[in-house]
Coordinates of C-alpha atoms and ligand atoms in Angstrom, one line a residue:
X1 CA 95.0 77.6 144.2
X2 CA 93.9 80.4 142.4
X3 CA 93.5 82.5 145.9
X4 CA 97.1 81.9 146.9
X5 CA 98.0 82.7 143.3
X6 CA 97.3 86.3 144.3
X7 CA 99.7 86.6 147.0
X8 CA 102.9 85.7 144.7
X9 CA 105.5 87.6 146.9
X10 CA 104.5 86.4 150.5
X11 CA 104.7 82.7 149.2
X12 CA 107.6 82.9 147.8
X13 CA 109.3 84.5 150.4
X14 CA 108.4 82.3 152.7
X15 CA 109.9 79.0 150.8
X16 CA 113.2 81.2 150.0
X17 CA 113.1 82.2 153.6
X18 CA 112.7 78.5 155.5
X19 CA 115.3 77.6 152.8
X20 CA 118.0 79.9 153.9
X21 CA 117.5 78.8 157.5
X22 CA 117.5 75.2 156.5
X23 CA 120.8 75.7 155.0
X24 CA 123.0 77.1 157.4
X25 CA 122.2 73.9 159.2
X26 CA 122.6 71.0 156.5
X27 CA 123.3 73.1 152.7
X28 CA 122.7 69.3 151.4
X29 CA 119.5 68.8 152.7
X30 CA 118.4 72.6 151.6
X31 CA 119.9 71.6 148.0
X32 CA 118.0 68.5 147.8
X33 CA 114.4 70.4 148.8
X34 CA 115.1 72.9 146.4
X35 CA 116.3 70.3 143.7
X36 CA 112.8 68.3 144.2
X37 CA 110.9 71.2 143.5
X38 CA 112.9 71.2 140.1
X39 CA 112.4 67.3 139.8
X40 CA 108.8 67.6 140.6
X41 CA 108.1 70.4 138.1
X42 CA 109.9 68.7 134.9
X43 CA 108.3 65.3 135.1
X44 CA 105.0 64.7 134.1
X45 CA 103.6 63.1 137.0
X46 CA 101.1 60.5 135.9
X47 CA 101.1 58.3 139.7
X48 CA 97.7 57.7 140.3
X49 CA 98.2 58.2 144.3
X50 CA 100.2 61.3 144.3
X51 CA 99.1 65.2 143.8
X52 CA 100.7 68.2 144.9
X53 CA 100.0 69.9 147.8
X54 CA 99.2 73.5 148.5
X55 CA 101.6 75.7 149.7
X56 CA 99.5 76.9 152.8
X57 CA 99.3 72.8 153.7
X58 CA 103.0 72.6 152.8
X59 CA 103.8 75.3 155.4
X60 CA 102.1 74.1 158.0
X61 CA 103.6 71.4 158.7
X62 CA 106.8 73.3 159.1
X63 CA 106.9 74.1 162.7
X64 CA 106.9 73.8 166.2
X65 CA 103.3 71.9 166.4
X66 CA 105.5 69.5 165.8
X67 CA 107.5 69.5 169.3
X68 CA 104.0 68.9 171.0
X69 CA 103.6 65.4 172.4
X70 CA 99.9 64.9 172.3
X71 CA 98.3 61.3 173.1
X72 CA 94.5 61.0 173.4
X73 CA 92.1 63.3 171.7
X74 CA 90.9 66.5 172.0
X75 CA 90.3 67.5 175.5
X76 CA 91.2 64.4 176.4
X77 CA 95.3 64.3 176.3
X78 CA 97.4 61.7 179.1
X79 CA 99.7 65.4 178.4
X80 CA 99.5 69.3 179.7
X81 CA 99.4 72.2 177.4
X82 CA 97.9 70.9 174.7
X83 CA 95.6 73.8 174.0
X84 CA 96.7 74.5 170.1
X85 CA 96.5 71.3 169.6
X86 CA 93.2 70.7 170.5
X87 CA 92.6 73.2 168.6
X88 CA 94.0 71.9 165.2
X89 CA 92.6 68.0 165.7
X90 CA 89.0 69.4 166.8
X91 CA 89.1 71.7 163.4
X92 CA 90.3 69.5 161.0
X93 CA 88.3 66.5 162.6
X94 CA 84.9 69.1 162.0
X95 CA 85.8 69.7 158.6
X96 CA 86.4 66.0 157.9
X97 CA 83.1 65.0 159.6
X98 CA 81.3 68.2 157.7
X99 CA 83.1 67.8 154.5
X100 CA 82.3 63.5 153.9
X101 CA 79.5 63.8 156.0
X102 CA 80.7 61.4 158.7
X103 CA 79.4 60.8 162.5
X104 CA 82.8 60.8 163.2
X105 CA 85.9 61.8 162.4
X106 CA 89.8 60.9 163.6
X107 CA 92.5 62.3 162.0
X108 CA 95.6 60.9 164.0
X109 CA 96.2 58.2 161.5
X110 CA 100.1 59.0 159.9
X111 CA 99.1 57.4 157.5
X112 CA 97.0 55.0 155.3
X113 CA 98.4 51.7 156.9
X114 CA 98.2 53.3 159.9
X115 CA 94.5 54.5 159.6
X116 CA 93.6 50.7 158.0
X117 CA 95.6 49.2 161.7
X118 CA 93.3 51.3 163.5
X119 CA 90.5 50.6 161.9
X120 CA 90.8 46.9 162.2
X121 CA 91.5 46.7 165.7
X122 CA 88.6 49.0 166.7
X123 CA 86.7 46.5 165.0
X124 CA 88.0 43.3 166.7
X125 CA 88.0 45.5 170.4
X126 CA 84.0 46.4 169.3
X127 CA 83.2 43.2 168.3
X128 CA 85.7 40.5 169.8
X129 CA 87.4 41.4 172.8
X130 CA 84.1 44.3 174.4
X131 CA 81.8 40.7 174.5
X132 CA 84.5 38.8 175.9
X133 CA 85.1 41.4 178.9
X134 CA 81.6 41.4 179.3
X135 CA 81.2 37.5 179.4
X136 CA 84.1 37.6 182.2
X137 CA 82.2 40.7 183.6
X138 CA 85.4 42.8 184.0
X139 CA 86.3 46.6 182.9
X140 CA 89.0 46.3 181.1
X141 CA 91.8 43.6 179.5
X142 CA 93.8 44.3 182.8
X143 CA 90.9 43.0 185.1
X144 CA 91.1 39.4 183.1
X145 CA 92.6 36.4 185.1
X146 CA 95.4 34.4 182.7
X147 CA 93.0 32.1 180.9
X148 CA 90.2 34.3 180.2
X149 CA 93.4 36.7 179.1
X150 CA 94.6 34.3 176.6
X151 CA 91.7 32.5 175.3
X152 CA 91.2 36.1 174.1
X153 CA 94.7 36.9 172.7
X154 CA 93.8 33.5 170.4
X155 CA 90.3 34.8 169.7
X156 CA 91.7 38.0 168.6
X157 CA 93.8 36.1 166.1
X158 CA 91.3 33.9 164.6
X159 CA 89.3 36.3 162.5
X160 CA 88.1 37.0 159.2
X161 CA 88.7 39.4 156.5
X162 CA 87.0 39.2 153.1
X163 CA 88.9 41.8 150.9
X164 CA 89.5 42.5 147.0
X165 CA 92.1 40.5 145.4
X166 CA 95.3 41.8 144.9
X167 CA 95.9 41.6 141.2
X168 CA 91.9 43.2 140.7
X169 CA 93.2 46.0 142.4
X170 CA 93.1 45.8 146.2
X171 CA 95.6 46.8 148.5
X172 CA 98.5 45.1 150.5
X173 CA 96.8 46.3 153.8
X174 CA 93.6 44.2 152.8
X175 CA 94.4 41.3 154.5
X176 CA 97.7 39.8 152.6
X177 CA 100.5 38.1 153.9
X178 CA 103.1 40.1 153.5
X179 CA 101.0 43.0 155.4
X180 CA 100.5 42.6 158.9
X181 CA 96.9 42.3 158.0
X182 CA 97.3 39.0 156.2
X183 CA 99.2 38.1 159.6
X184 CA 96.3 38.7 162.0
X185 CA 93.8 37.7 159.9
X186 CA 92.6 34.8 158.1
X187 CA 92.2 36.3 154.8
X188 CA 90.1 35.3 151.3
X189 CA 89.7 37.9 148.7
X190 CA 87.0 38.5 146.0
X191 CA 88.1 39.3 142.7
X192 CA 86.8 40.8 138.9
X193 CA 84.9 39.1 136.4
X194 CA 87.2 37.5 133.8
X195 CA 84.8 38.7 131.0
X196 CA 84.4 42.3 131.9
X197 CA 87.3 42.7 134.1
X198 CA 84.3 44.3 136.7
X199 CA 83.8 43.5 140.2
X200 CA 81.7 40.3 140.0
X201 CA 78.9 41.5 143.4
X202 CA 77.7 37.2 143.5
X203 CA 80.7 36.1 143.7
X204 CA 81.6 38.4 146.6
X205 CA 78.1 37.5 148.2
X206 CA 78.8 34.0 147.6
X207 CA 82.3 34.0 149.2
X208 CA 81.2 35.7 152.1
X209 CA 78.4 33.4 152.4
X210 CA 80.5 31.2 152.4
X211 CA 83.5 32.6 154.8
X212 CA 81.0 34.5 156.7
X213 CA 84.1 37.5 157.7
X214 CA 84.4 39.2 160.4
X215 CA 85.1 42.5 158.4
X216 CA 84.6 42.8 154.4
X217 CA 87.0 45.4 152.9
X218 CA 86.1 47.0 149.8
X219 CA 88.2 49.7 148.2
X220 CA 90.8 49.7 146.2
X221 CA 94.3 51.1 144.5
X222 CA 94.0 50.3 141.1
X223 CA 90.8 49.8 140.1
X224 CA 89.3 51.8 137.1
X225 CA 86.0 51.8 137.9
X226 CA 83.3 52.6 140.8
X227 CA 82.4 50.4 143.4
X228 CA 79.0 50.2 144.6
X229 CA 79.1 50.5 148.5
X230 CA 75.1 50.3 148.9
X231 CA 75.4 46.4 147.5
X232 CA 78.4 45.6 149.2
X233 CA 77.2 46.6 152.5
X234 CA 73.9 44.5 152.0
X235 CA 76.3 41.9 151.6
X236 CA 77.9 42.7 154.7
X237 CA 75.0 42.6 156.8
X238 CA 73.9 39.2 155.5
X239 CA 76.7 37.9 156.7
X240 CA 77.1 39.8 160.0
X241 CA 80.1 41.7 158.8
X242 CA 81.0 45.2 159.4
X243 CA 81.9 47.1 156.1
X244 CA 85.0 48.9 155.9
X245 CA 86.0 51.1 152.9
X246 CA 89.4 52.0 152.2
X247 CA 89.1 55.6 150.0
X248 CA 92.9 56.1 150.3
X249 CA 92.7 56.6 146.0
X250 CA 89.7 58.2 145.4
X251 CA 88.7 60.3 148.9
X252 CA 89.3 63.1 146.6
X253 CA 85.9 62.2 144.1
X254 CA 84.2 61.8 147.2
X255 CA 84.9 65.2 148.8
X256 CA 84.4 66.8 145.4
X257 CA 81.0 65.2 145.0
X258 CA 81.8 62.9 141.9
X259 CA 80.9 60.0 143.6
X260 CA 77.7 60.3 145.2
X261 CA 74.5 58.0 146.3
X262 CA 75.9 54.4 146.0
X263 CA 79.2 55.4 145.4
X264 CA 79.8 57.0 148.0
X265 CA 81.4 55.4 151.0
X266 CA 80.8 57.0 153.7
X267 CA 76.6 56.5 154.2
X268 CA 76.8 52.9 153.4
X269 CA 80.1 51.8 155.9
X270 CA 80.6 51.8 159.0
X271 CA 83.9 52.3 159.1
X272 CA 86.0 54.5 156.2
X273 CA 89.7 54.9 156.3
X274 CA 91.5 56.9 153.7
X275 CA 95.4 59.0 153.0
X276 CA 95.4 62.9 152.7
X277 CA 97.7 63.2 150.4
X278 CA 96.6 61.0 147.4
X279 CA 93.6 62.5 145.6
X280 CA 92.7 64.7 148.2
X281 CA 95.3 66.6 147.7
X282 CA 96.5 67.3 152.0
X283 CA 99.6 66.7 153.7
X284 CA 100.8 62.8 153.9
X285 CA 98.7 61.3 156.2
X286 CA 95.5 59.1 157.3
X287 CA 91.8 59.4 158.5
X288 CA 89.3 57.2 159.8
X289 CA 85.3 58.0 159.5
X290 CA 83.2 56.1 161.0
X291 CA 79.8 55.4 162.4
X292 CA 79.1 56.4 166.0
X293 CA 79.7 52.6 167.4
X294 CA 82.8 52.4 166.8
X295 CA 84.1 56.3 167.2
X296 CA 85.6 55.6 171.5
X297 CA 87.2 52.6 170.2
X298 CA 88.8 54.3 166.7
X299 CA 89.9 57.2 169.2
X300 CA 92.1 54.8 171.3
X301 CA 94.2 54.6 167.8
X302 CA 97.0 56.2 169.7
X303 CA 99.0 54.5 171.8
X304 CA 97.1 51.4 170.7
X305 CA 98.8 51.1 167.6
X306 CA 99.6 54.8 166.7
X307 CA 102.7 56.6 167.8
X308 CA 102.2 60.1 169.1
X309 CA 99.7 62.2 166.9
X310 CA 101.7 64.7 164.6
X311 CA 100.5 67.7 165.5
X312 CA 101.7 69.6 162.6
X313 CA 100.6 67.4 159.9
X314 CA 96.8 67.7 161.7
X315 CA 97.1 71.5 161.1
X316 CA 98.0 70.4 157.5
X317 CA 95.0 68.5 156.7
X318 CA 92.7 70.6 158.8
X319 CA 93.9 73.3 156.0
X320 CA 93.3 71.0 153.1
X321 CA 90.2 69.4 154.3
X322 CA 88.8 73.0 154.6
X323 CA 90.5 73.5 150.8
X324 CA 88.1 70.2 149.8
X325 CA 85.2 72.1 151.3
X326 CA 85.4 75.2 149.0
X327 CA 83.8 75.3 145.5
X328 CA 87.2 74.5 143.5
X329 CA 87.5 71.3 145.0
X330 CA 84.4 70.1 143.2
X331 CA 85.3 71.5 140.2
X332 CA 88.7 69.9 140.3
X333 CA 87.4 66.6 141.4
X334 CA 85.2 66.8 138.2
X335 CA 88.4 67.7 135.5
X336 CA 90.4 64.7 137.6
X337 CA 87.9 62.1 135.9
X338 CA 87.3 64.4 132.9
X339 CA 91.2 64.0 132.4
X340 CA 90.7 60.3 133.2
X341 CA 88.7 60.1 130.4
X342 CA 90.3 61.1 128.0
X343 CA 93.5 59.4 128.7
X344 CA 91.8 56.4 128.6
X345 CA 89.9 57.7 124.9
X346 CA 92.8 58.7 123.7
X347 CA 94.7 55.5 124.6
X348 CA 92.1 53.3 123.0
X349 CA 91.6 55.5 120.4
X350 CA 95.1 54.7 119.4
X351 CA 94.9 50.8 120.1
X352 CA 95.9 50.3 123.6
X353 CA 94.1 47.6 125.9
X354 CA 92.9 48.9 128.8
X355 CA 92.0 46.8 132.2
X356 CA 88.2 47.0 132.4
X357 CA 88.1 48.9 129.0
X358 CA 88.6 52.4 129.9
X359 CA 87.6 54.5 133.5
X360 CA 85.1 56.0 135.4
X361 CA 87.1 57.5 138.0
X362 CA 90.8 58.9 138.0
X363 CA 93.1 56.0 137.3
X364 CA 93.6 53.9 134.0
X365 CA 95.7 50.4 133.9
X366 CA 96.9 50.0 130.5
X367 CA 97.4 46.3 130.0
X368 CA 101.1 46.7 128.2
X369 CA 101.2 43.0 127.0
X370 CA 99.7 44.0 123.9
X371 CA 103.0 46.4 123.3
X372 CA 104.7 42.7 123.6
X373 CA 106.6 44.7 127.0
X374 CA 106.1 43.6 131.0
X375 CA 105.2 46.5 133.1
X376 CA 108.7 46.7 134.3
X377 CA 110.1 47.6 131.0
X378 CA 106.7 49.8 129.8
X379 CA 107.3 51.7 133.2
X380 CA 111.7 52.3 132.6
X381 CA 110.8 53.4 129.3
X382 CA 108.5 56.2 129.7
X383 CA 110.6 57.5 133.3
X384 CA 113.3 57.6 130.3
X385 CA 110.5 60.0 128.2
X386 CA 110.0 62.2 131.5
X387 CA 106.6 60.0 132.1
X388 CA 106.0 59.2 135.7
X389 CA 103.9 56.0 136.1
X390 CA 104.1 52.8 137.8
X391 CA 103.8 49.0 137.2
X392 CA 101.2 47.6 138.7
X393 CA 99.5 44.1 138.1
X394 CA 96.9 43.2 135.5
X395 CA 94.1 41.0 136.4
X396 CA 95.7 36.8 136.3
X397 CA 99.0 39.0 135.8
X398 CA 101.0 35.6 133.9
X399 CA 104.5 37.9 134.9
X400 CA 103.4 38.4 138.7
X401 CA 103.4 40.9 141.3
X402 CA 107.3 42.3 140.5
X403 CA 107.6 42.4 136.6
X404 CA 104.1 43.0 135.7
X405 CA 102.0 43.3 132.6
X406 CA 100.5 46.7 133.6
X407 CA 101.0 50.4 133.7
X408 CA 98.7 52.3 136.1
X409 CA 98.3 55.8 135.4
X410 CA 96.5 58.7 136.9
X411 CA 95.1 62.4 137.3
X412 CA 94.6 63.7 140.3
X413 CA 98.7 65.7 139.9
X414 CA 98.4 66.7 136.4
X415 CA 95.0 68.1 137.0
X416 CA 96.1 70.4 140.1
X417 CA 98.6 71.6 137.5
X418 CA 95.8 72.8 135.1
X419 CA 95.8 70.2 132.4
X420 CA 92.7 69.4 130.6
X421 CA 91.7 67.0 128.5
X422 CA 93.3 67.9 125.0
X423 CA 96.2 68.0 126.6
X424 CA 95.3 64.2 128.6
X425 CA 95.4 63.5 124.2
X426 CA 98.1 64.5 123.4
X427 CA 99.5 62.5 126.6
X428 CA 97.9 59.7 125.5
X429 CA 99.7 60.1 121.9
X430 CA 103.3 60.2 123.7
X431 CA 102.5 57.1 125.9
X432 CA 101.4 55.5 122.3
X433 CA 104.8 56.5 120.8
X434 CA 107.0 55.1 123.8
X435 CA 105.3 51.4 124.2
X436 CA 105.2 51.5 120.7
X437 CA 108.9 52.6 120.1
X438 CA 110.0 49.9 123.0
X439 CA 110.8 46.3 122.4
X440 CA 112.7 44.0 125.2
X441 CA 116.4 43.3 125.0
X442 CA 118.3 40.1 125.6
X443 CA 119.3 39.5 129.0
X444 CA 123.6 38.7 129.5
X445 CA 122.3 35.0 128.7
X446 CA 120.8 35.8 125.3
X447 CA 117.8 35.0 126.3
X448 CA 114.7 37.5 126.5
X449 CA 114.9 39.0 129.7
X450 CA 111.6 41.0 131.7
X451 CA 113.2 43.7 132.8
X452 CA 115.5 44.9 129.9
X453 CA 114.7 47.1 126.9
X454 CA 115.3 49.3 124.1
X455 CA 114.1 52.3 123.2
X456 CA 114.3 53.6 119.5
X457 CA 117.2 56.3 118.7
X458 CA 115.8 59.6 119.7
X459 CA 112.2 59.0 120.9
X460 CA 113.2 59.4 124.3
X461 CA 114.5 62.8 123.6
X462 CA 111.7 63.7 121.4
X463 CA 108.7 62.8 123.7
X464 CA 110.2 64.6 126.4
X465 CA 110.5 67.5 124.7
X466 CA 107.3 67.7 123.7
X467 CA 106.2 67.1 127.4
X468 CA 108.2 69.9 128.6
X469 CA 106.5 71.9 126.3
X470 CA 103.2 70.7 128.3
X471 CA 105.1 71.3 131.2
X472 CA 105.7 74.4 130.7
X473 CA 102.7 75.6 129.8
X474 CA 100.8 74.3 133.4
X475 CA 104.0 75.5 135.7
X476 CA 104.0 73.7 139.2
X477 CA 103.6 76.1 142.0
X478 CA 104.3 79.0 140.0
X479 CA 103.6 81.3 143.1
X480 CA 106.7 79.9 143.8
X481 CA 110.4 81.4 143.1
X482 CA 113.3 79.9 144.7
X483 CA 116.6 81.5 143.5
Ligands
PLP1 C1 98.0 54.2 149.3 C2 97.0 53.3 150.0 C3 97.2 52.9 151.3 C4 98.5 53.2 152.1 O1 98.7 54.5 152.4 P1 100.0 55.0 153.1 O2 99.8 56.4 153.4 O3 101.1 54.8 152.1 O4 100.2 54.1 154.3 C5 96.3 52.1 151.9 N1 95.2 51.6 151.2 C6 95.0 52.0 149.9 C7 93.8 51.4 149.2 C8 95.9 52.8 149.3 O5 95.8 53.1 148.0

C-alpha cells in the first residue's frame, strides 16, 4: 500500500467526503462506518479468513456500477449498455487468468459459496446432464420429453462428492448436510492421520476407490499445512473424478508465489474456486478458474444459480487482482507465512499444542484443551484481551462443532498492517498469558459449564494494553483521517 501511502490527502478526502453524503441520508449508518474503522483499527485481528482491503478496492465498489443489471458475460449480456461493464469483468477476468495462470477465468461468483454452487453444477451439466441430452439427441433441457426430463432431474441428484472432513479442516460447502452441497450430493469425506494430524493421501485413494466420486474436493479452511494437488489429482483420475480445489484461504500464497509446483492448485485441477477477500486481500467476493472444458458451462453461473453479476464489486477485484500481480504482493504473501511461523514458534515455544504441530502456510489451530478451556471459552477470553480469533474444531473434536476444543488463528490482516515476526512473539506471549490466566466457571447448576469462564483480575486490561501498543505502532489505513 505503500503507493497509495503517498497520496495521504486525496484518500482521505475521499472517505470524509462519501461520509458526509452518506450522512445526510441515514447519520446512523454514517456513524456505524465510521465507528468500524475505529473497531477495526483497535483489535488485533487474528481471523484467518479476513484481511483489509485497499482503499482504491474499497472505493470502487462505491458507485453506480452498481445500478447496472448485467447477466451473461462479457460481450455476451441478455441486457443493453453494458459497455463499462464489459469492461471491468473482461479486465479483472485477464488479470485473474494472467495472475494464477488459469485457461479461464469467471469472476461473477458473490461469493465463495456462490463460486463452489457454480462450480459443482458446471460439473454435473459437463458431465451428467451434456451426455444425457446427447443420448436423447436434443439441444437443450427444454427439448427433453417428461421422462427423459426427469430420469435426469434424479440423475442430477444421485452424485458423488469425496471431500475433506469437517473437523480436519474442510469446509461446510464440501459436501455437508447442512450446506446445500451435502443436499445434492451424496457425500463421504477423507480426513488426517491420527498420528500426525496430516492428510493421510491412501486413505483418500482408498475411499475414492472405493466411492469412485463424481467430483473430489480438496481444499480447505483450517488446515495448517499444504496440500499436495499433483497427488490428489492422480487420485482423481484413477477414479474418473474431476478435481476441484477450493483456495478460498489461501488464494493469497498462491498469487504471491508461496505455493508453487505441487502446491499449487491451479495446474493440477480442473476446476479452482476461491473468495477475494480472504487472503487475497480484494473486495468480498468469489472466482472460479478453470480448465477450458468446463469454462461455457462455469459462464452460465448467472442466472443458473447466480443473481445478477455485481458490477461494482468486479471493478473491485479487477483492482486487487491487478494489486496481487505487482511485486508487493509476493513479498507480502511471503511475511503472511513468515508471521505464521512464528506464531506458531512462539506458541510452542511457550507450551501450547498445536493441531499438526505448527504451520506451513498462514493459519495455526491451537488445540486449547491443554489450557483445560473449550474453544468457546479460549475464544471469549482473548475478544475480552482485544484478540480476534475464532473457535474452530480440532481433529475428533470430543466438545463438537459449537463449543470446540480449538482456536484458529491467522495472518494474512496483521501482516497487511506491517507486523513482523517479533512482533507475531510477542503475540504469541499475550495469547500464552490469556489461556493461561483462564479457567471455566460453574454454570447456574454448579456444575462446570463449556461456555463460561474467568479471567484473572486485571489480565484482560493488561494484555490489551500491551496490544494497543502493537496497534499502534502498525496503524490501519493510516492514509486515512476521518474527523
Ligand atoms: C470462506 C470459505 C468459503 C465461503 O466463502 P464465502 O465468501 O463466505 O461464501 C468457501 N470455502 C472455503 C474453503 C472457505 O474457507
Amino acid at each position: 500500500m505503500t503507493e497509495i501511502r503517498a497520496q495521504d490527502g486525496t484518500v482521505s478526502a475521499a472517505f470524509q467526503s462519501a461520509l458526509e453524503v452518506i450522512r445526510r441520508s441515514d447519520p446512523r449508518i454514517a456513524d456505524a462506518i465510521s465507528s468500524e474503522l475505529t473497531d477495526q483499527r483497535e483489535s488485533l485481528k487474528l481471523i484467518a479468513s479476513e484481511n483489509y482491503a485497499s482503499p482504491a478496492v474499497l472505493l470502487a465498489m462505491g458507485n453506480w456500477l452498481s445500478d447496472k443489471y448485467a447477466e451473461g458475460t462479457a460481450g455476451r449480456r441478455f441486457y443493453a449498455g453494458c459497455r463499462n461493464v464489459d469492461t471491468v469483468e473482461a479486465l479483472a477476468a485477464e488479470y485473474a487468468r494472467d495472475l494464477f495462470g488459469a485457461r479461464h477465468a469467471y469472476v461473477q461468483p458473490h461469493s465463495g459459496i456462490d463460486a463452489n454452487l457454480v462450480a459443482y453444477w458446471a460439473v454435473l451439466a459437463q458431465k451428467v446432464e451434456s451426455p444425457a441430452l446427447a443420448k436423447a439427441g436434443v439441444r437443450g433441457v427444454n427439448d427433453l420429453g417428461d421422462a427423459d426430463w426427469a430420469r435426469l432431474r434424479a440423475d442430477l441428484g444421485d452424485q458423488r462428492m469425496l471431500g475433506m472432513s469437517l473437523d480436519a479442516g474442510g469446509h461446510l460447502t464440501h459436501g455437508f448436510r447442512p450446506n446445500i452441497s451435502g443436499k445434492m450430493f451424496d457425500q463421504r469425506s477423507y480426513g488426517t492421520d491420527p498420528a500426525t494430524g496430516l492428510l493421510d493421501y491412501a486413505a483418500v485413494r482408498e475411499a475414492a476407490r472405493e466411492f469412485r466420486p463424481l467430483i473430489l474436493v480438496a481444499g480447505y479452511s483450517a488446515y495448517p499445512r499444504l496440500v499436495n494437488f499433483r497427488i490428489m489429482r492422480e487420485i482423481a483420475d484413477e477414479v474418473g473424478a474431476t478435481l476441484m480445489v477450493d483456495m478460498a484461504h489461501f488464494a493469497g500464497l498462491v498469487a504471491g508465489r508461496v505455493l508453487t509446483g505441487d502446491f499449487d492448485p491451479v495446474p493440477h485441477a480442473q476446476i479452482v474456486t476461491t473468495t477475494t477477500h480472504k487472503s487475497l486481500r480484494g473486495p468480498r467476493g468469489g472466482m472460479v478458474l478453470c480448465d477450458d472444458e468446463f469454462a461455457d458451462s462455469v459462464d452460465r453461473g448467472c442466472p443458473l444459480v447466480l443473481g445478477g453479476p455485481l458490477p461494482h464489486v468486479m471493478a473491485a477485484k479487477a483492482i486487487a487482482l491487478g494489486e496481487a500481480r505487482r511485486p508487493e504482493f509476493r513479498d507480502y504473501a511471503a511475511r503472511v507465512v513468515d508471521n505464521s511461523r512464528a506464531l506458531a514458534e512462539g506458541l510452542l515455544r511457550r507450551s501450547a499444542t498445536l493441531v499438526t504441530g505448527g504451520t506451513d502456510n498462514h493459519l495455526v489451530i491451537i488445540d486449547v484443551s491443554r489450557y483445560g478451556l473449550t474453544g468457546r471459552q479460549a475464544e471469549s477470553a482473548l475478544l475480552d484481551a482485544g484478540i480476534v480469533t475464532n473457535r474452530n474444531a480440532i481433529p475428533r473434536d470430543p466438545n463438537g462443532a459449537w463449543y470446540t476444543s480449538g482456536v484458529r488463528i491467522g495472518t494474512p490482516a496483521l501482516t497487511t498492517r506491517g507486523f513482523g515476526t517479533a512482533e507475531m512473539d510477542e503475540i504469541a506471549e499475550l495469547i500464552d498469558q490469556v489461556l493461561h490466566g483462564t479457567e471455566p466457571a460453574p454454570g447456574k447448576d454448579g456444575r462446570p459449564s463449556q461456555a463460561l469462564y474467568r479471567l484473572k483480575d486485571g489480565l484482560a486490561e493488561h494484555i490489551s494494553g500491551r496490544a494497543a501498543e502493537m496497534l499502534a505502532k502498525n496503524p490501519l489505513y493510516p492514509e486515512i483521517d476521518l474527523p
